[in-house]
Tab-separated table of C-alpha atoms and ligand atoms in Angstrom:
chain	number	residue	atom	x	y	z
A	1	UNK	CA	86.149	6.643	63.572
A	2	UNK	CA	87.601	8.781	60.505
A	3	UNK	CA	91.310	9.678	61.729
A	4	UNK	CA	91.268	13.570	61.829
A	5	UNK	CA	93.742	13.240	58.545
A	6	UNK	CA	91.364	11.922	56.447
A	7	UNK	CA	88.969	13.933	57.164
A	8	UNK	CA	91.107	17.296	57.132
A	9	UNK	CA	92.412	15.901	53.563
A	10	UNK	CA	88.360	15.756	52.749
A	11	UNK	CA	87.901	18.882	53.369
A	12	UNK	CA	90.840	20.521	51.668
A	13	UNK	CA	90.195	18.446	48.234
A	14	UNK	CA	86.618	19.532	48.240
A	15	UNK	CA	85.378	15.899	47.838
A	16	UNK	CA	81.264	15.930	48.323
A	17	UNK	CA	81.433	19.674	49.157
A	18	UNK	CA	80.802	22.626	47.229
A	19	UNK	CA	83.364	23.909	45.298
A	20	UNK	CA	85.028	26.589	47.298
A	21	UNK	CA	85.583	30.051	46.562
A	22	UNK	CA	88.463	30.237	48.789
A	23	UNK	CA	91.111	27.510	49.520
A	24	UNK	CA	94.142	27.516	51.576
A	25	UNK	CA	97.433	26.475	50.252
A	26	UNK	CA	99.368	24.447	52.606
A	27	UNK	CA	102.157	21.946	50.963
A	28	UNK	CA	103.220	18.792	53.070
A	29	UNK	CA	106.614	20.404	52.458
A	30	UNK	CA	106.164	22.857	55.137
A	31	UNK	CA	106.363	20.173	57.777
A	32	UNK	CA	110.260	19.979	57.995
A	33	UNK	CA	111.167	23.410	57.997
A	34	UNK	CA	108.087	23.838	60.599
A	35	UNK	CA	109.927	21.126	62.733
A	36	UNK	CA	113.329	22.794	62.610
A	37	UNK	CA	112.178	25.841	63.641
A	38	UNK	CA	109.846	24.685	66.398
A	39	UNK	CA	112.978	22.490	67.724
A	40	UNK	CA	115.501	25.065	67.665
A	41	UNK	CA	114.835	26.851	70.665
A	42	UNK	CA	114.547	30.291	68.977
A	43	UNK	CA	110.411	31.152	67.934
A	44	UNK	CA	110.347	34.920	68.327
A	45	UNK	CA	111.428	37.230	65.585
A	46	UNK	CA	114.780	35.920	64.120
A	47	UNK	CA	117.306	34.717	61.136
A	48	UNK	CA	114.115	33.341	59.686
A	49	UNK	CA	112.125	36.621	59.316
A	50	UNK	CA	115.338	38.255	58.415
A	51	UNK	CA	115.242	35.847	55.356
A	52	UNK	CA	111.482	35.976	54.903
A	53	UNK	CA	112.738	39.796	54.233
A	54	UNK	CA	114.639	39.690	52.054
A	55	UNK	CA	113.413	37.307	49.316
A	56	UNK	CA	110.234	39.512	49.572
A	57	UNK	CA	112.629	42.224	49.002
A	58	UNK	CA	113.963	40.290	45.921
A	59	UNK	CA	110.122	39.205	44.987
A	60	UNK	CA	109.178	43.183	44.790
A	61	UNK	CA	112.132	44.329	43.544
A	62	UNK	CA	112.147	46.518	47.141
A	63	UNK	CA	114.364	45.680	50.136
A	64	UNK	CA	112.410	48.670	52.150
A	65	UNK	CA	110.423	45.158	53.441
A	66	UNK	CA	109.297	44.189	56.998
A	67	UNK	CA	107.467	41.069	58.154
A	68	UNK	CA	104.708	41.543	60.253
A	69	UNK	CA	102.290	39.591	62.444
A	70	UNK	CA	99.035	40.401	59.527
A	71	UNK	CA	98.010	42.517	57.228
A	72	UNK	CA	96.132	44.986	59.421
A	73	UNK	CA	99.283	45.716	61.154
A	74	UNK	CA	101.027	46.919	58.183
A	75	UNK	CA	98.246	49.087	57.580
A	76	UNK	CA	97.933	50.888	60.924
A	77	UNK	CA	101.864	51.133	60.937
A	78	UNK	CA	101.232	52.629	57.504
A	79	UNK	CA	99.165	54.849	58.403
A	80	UNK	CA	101.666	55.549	61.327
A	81	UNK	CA	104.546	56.342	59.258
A	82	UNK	CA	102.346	58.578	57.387
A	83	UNK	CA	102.185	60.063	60.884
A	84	UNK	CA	98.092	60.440	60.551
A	85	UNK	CA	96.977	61.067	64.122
A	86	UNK	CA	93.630	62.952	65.950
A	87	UNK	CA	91.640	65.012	63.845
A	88	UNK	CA	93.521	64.029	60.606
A	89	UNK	CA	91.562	63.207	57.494
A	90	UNK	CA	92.476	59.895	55.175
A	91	UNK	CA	90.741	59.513	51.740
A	92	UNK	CA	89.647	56.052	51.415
A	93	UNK	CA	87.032	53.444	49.335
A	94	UNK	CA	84.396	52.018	51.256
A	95	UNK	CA	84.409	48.691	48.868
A	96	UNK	CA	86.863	46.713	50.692
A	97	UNK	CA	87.401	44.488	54.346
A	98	UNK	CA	86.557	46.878	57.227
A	99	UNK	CA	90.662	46.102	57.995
A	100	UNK	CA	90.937	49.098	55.203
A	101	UNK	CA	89.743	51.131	57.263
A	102	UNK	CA	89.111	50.641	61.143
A	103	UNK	CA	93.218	51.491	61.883
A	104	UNK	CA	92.090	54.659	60.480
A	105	UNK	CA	89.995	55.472	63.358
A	106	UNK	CA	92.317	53.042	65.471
A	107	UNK	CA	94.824	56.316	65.194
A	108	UNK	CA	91.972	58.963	66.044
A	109	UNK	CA	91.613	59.510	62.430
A	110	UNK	CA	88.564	60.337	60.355
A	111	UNK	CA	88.072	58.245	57.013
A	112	UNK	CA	86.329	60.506	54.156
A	113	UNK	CA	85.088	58.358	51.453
A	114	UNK	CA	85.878	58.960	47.702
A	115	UNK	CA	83.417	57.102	45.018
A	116	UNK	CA	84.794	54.088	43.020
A	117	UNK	CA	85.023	52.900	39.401
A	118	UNK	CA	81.702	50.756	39.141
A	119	UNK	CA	83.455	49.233	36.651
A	120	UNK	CA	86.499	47.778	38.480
A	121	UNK	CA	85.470	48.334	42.221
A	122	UNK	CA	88.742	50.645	42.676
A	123	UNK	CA	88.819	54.451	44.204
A	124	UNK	CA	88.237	57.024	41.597
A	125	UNK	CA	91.443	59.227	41.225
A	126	UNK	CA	89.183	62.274	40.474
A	127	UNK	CA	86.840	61.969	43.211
A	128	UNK	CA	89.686	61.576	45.785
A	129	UNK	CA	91.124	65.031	44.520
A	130	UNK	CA	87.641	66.722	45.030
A	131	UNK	CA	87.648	65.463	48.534
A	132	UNK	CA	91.135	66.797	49.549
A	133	UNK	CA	91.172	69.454	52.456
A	134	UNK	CA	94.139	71.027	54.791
A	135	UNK	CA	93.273	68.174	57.388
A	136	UNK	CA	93.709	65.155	54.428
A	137	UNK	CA	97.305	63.607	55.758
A	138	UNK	CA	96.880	60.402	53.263
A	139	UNK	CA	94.706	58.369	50.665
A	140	UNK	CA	94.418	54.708	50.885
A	141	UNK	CA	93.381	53.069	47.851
A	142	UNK	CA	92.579	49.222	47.653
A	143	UNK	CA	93.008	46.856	44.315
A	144	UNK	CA	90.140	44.837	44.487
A	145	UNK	CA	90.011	41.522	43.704
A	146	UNK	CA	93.640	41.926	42.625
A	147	UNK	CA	93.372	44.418	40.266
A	148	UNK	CA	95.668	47.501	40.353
A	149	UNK	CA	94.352	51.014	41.062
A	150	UNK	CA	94.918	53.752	39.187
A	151	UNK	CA	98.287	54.242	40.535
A	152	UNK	CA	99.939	57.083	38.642
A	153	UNK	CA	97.039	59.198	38.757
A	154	UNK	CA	96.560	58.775	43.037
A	155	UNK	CA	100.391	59.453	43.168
A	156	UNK	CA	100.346	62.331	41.526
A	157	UNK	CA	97.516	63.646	43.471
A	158	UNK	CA	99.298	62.752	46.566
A	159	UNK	CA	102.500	64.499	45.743
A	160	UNK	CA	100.653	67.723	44.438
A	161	UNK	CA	99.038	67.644	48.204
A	162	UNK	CA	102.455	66.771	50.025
A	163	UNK	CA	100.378	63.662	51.535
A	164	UNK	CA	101.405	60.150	51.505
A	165	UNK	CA	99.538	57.148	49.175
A	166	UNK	CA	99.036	54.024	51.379
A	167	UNK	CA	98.361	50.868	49.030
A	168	UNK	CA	96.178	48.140	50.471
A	169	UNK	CA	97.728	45.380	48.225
A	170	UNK	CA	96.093	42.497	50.689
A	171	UNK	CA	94.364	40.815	47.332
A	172	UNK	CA	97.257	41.655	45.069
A	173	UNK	CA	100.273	39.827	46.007
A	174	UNK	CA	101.824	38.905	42.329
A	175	UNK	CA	99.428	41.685	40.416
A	176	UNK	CA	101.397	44.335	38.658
A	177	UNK	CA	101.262	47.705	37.014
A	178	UNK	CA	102.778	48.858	34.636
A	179	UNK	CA	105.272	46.052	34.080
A	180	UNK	CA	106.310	46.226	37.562
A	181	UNK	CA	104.418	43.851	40.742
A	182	UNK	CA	102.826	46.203	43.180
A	183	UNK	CA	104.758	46.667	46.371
A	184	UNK	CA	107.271	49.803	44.679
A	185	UNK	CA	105.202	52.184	43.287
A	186	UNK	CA	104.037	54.643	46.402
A	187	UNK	CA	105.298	55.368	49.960
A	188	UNK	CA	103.942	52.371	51.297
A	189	UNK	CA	102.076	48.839	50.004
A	190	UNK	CA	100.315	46.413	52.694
A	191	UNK	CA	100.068	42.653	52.134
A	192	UNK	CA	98.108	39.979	54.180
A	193	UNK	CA	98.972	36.515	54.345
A	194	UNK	CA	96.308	35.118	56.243
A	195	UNK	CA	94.882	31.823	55.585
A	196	UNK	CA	93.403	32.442	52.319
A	197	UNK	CA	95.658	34.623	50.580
A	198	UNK	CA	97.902	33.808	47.215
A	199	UNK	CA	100.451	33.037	49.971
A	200	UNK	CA	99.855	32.369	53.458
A	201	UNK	CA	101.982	31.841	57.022
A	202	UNK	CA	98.314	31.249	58.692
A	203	UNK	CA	98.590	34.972	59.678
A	204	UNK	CA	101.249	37.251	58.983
A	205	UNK	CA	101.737	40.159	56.916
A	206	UNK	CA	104.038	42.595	55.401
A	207	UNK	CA	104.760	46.115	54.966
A	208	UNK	CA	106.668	47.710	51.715
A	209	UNK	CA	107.980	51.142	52.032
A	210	UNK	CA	109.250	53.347	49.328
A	211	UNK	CA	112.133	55.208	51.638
A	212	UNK	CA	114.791	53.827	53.885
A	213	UNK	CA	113.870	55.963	56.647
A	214	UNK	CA	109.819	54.699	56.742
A	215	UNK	CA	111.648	51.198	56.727
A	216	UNK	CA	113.863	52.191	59.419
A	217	UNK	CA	111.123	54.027	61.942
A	218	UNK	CA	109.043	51.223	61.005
A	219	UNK	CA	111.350	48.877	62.245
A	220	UNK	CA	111.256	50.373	65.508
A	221	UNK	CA	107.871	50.660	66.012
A	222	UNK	CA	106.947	47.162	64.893
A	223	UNK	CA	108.844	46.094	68.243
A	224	UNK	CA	107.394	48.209	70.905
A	225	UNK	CA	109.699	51.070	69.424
A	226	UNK	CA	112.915	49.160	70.443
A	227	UNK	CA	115.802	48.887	68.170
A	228	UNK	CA	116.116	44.868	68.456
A	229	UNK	CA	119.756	45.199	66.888
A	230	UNK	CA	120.986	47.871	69.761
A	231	UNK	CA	123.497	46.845	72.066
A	232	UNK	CA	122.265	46.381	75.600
A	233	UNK	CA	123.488	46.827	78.874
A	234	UNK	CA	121.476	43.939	80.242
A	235	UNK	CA	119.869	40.804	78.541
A	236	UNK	CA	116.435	41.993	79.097
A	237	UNK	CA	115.988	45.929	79.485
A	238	UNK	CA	116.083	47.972	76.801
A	239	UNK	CA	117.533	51.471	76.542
A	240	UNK	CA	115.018	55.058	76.062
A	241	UNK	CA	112.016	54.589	73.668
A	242	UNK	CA	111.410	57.808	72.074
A	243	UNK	CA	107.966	56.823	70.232
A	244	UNK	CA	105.817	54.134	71.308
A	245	UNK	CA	105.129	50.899	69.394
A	246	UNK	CA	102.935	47.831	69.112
A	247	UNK	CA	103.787	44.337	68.681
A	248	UNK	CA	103.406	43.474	65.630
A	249	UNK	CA	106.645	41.807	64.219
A	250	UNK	CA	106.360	38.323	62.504
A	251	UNK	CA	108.161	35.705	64.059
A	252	UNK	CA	110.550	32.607	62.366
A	253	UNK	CA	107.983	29.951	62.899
A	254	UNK	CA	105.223	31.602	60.501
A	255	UNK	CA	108.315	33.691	58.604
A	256	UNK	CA	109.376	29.573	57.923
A	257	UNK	CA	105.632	28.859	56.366
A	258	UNK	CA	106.486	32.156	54.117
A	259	UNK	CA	109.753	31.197	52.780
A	260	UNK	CA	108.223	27.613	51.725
A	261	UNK	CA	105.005	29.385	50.045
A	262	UNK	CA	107.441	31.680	48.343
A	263	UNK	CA	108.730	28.465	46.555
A	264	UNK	CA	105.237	27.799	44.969
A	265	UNK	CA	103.283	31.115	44.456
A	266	UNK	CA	104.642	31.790	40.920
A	267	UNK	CA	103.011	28.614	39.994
A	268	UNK	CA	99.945	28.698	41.717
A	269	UNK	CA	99.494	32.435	40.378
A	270	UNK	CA	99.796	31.366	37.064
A	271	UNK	CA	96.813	28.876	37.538
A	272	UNK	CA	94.769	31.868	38.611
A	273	UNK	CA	95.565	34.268	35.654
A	274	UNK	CA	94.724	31.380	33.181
A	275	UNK	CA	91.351	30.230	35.002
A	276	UNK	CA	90.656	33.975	34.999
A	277	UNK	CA	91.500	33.969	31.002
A	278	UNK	CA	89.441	31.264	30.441
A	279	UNK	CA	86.224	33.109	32.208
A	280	UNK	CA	86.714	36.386	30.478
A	281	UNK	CA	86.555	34.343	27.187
A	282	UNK	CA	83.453	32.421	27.726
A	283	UNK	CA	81.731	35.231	29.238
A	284	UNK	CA	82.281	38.327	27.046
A	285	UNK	CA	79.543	37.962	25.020
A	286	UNK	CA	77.009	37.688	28.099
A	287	UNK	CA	74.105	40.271	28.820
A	288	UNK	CA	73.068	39.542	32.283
A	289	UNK	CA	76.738	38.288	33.345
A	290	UNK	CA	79.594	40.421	32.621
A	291	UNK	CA	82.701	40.558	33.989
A	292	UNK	CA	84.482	43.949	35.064
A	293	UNK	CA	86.555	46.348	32.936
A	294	UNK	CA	90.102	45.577	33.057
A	295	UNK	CA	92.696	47.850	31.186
A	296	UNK	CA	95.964	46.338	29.605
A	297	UNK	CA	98.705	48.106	31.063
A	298	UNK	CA	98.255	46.288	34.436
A	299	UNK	CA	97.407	42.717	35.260
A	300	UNK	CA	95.468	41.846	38.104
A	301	UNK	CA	96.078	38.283	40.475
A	302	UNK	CA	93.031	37.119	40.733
A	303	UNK	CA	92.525	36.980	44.049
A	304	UNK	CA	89.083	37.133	42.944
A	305	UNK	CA	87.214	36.655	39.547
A	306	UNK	CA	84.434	39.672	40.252
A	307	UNK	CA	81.821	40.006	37.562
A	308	UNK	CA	78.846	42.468	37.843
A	309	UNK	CA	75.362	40.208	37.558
A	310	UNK	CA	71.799	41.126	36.755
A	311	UNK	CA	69.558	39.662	39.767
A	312	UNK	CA	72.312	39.442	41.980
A	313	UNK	CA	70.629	37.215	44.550
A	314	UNK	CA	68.899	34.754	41.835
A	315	UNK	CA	72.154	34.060	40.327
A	316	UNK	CA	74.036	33.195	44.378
A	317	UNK	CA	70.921	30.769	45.173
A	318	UNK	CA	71.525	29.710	41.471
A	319	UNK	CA	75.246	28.806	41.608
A	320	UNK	CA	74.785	27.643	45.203
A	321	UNK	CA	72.148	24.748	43.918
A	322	UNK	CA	74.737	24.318	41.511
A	323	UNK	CA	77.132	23.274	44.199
A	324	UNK	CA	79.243	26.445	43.475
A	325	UNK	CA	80.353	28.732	46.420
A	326	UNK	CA	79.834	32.164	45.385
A	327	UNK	CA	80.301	35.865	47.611
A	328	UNK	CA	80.149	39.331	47.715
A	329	UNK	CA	83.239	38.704	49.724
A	330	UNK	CA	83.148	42.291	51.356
A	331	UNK	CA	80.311	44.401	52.162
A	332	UNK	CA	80.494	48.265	51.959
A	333	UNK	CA	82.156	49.731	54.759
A	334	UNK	CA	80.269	53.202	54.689
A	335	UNK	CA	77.150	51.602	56.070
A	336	UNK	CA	78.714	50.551	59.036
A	337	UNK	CA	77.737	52.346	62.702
A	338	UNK	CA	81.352	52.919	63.644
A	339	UNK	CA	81.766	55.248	60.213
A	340	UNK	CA	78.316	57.145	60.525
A	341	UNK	CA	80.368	60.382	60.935
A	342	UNK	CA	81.627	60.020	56.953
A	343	UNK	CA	78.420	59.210	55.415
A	344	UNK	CA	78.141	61.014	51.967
A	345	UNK	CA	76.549	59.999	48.775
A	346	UNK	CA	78.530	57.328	46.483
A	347	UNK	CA	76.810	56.467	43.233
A	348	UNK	CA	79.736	54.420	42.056
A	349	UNK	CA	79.553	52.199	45.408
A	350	UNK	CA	75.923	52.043	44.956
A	351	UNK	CA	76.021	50.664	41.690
A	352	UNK	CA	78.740	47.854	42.135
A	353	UNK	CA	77.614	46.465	45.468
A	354	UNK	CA	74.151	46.320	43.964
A	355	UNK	CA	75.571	43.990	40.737
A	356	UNK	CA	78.817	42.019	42.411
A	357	UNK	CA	79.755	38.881	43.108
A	358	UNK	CA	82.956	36.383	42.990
A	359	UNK	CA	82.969	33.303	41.665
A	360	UNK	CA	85.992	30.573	42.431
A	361	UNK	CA	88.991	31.253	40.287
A	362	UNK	CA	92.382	29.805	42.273
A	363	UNK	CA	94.339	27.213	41.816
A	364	UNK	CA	92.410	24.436	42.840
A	365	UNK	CA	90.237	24.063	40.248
A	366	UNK	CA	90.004	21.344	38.180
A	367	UNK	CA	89.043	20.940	34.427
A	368	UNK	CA	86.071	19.734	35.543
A	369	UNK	CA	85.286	22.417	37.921
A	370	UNK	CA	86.054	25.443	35.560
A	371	UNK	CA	83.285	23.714	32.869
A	372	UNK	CA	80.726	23.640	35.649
A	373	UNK	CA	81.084	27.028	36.826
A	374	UNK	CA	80.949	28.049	33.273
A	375	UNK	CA	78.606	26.434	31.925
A	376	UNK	CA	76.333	27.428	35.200
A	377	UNK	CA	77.061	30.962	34.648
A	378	UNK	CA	76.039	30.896	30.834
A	379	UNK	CA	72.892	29.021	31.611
A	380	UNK	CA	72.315	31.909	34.030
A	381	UNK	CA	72.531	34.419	31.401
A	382	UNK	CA	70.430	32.378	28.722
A	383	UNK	CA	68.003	32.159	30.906
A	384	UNK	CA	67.670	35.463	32.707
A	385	UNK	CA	64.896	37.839	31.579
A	386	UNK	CA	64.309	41.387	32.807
A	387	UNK	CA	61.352	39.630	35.102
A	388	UNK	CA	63.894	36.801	36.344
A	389	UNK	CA	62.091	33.436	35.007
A	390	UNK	CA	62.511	30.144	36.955
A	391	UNK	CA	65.590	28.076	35.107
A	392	UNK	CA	66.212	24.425	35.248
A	393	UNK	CA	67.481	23.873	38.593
A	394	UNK	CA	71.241	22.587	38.401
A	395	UNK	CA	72.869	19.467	38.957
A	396	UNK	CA	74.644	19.221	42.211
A	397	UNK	CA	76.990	16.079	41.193
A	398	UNK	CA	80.723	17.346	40.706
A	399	UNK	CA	81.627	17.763	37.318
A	400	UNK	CA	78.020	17.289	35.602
A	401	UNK	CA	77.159	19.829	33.495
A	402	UNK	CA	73.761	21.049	34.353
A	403	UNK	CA	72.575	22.277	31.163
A	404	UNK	CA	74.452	22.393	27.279
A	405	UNK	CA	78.020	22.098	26.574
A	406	UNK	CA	80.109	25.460	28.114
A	407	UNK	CA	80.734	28.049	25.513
A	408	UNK	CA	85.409	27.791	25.930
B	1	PLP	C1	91.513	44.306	51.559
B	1	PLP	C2	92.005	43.770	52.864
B	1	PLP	N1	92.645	44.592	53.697
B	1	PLP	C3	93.122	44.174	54.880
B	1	PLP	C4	92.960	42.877	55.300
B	1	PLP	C5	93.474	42.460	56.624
B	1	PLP	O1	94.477	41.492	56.572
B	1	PLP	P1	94.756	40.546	57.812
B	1	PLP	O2	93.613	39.616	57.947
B	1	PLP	O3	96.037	39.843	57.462
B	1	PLP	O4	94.911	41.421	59.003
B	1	PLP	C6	92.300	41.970	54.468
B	1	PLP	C7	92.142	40.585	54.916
B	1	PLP	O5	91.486	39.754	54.501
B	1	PLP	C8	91.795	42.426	53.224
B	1	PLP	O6	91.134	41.604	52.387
């Protein structure tokens, strides 16, 4: 019988399989600080997700930093601080994880959908102004895939309004704007580091605010609305709570997974960025395949390579006969039951869910892998007519090109 390392380290390298569109990043390193902290006798929330803190706080150039158990907790304390409640309104996109958006009607909130950019999959600054009323209390924009909103433009709408602008930054660890990573540029920026993320403590998350005092209250009610650091009378009981809380501080076992990942992400970004360089160079010439429009003055992470593709579902069977895991990754929230109050018309959503797709870009590709999936993808769009025609079906064998030589 296979020992269950051998076949775990099987299924992380990809051998046989399909190359993956996601991968999580573990290093063997992780083991001894893992150990120490298990041993120690202290789990809970401790010296380690102090530390955890505060090299995120160096990472984003923002000590306003806490460490939380995922990423949908540092939205719904987000939204929290923001102090939406019953009734309130928050502007958000429909094109991200339902996590966007179900704390919003976690808190008794309603969400009111503003279009997006067809073109980049992000809230449209303009639309989210139109849909502004006395009951809006915030806007939550997502950077899909990575790539940064439009982040002076939803600021300034938020500050004309007096509201607050929540970032859902959970694909955009290490993208910045403006010269500057995402995590300081509004009231508050939400990261996830769940399994699959550019860094990952299996789950965990973080929350970035732009003021001391959202820091501080959030502090509080991370922990049940305790202050952890007061004095107490005895051991155990805890003085008056004057808000409730949740529980949804990180604690020093996963907070010891983040400081290790925090040793490799600059590298493993870096392999994103230039797999994603190499893409946008062999496709931009493509007519059934093109990937989205990215301006210069921000760079996105990569989370995921998006492009928007003619036949949609021809080209997924396609790459998937290719051996090639490709995904819409999230479908469009507005459609779901639990949001049928907020239905409106969104031409921009309609467009881009109709034409997008991912295709793998992170760090674990190989040479090999990166001329496959290109040279699948430009065999796609040589051979895709207006009335889709039958193409050569691919090679599934790893590393064999299916069809000519890849246009990089
Ligand atoms: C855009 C977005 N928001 C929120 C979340 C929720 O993060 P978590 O799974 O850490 O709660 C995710 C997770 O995948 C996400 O992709």
């Amino acid at each position: 019988m296979q020992s269950v390392d051998e076949s775990v380290k099987k299924l992380l390298s990809g051998e046989g399989k399909n190359i993956p569109l996601f991968k999580v990043f573990l290093p063997e390193s992780v083991m001894e600080p893992l150990r120490k902290v298990l041993l120690s006798g202290y789990i809970g929330e401790g010296p380690q997700v102090e530390e955890f803190e505060r090299q995120l706080g160096s990472w984003f150039d923002n000590n306003n930093v806490l460490a939380l158990n995922n990423g949908t907790a540092a939205l719904q304390l987000a939204l929290r601080l923001a102090n939406v409640g019953y009734g309130d309104e928050v502007i958000s996109t429909a094109m991200t994880c339902s996590a966007t958006n179900e704390p919003i009607l976690a808190l008794g909130a309603k969400v009111v959908w503003a279009d997006i950019d067809p073109w980049t999959g992000n809230i449209d600054p303009k639309d989210v102004d139109r849909k502004i009323t006395p009951k809006t209390k915030a806007i939550m924009c997502v950077h899909w895939g990575g790539y940064p909103c439009d982040l002076d433009e939803l600021n300034a709408v938020a500050a004309e309004h007096g509201i607050k602008l929540i970032e859902d930054a959970c694909h955009a660890f290490g993208s910045t704007y403006h010269g500057k990573l995402i995590g300081s540029h509004s009231d508050f920026a939400c990261f996830s580091f769940q399994a699959i993320k550019e860094i990952t403590t299996v789950d965990g998350g973080a929350l970035v605010c732009k003021s001391r005092a959202d820091r501080e209250r959030g502090r509080l009610l991370r922990w049940y609305g305790i202050d952890r650091k007061s004095k107490r009378k005895d051991l155990r009981c805890e003085a008056d709570i004057v808000e409730y809380g949740y529980k949804f501080h990180m604690n020093d076992v996963t907070a010891a997974i983040g400081l290790e990942q925090l040793k490799y992400v600059g590298k493993t970004i870096e392999k994103h960025r230039a797999n994603a360089k190499r893409y946008n160079e062999a496709f931009k010439n493509l007519k059934a395949v093109r990937p989205l429009s990215y301006k210069s003055d921000r760079s996105s992470v990569y989370w995921l390579y998006t492009m928007r593709v003619k036949d949609r579902q021809k080209f997924m069977e396609y790459m998937k006969r290719a051996g090639i895991t490709v995904s819409q990754v999230h479908a469009r929230n507005d459609n779901h039951t639990m949001f049928k109050d907020s239905k409106v018309n969104l031409p921009g959503v309609d467009e881009f869910t109709s034409e997008q797709v991912s295709i793998p870009a992170g760090w674990w590709l190989t040479d090999e892998d990166l001329v496959k999936i290109i040279d699948a993808t430009v065999e796609y769009d040589r051979c895709y007519q207006p009335k889709f025609q039958e193409i050569r079906s691919p090679s599934r064998r790893r590393g064999k090109i299916p069809t000519r030589q890849a246009n990089v």
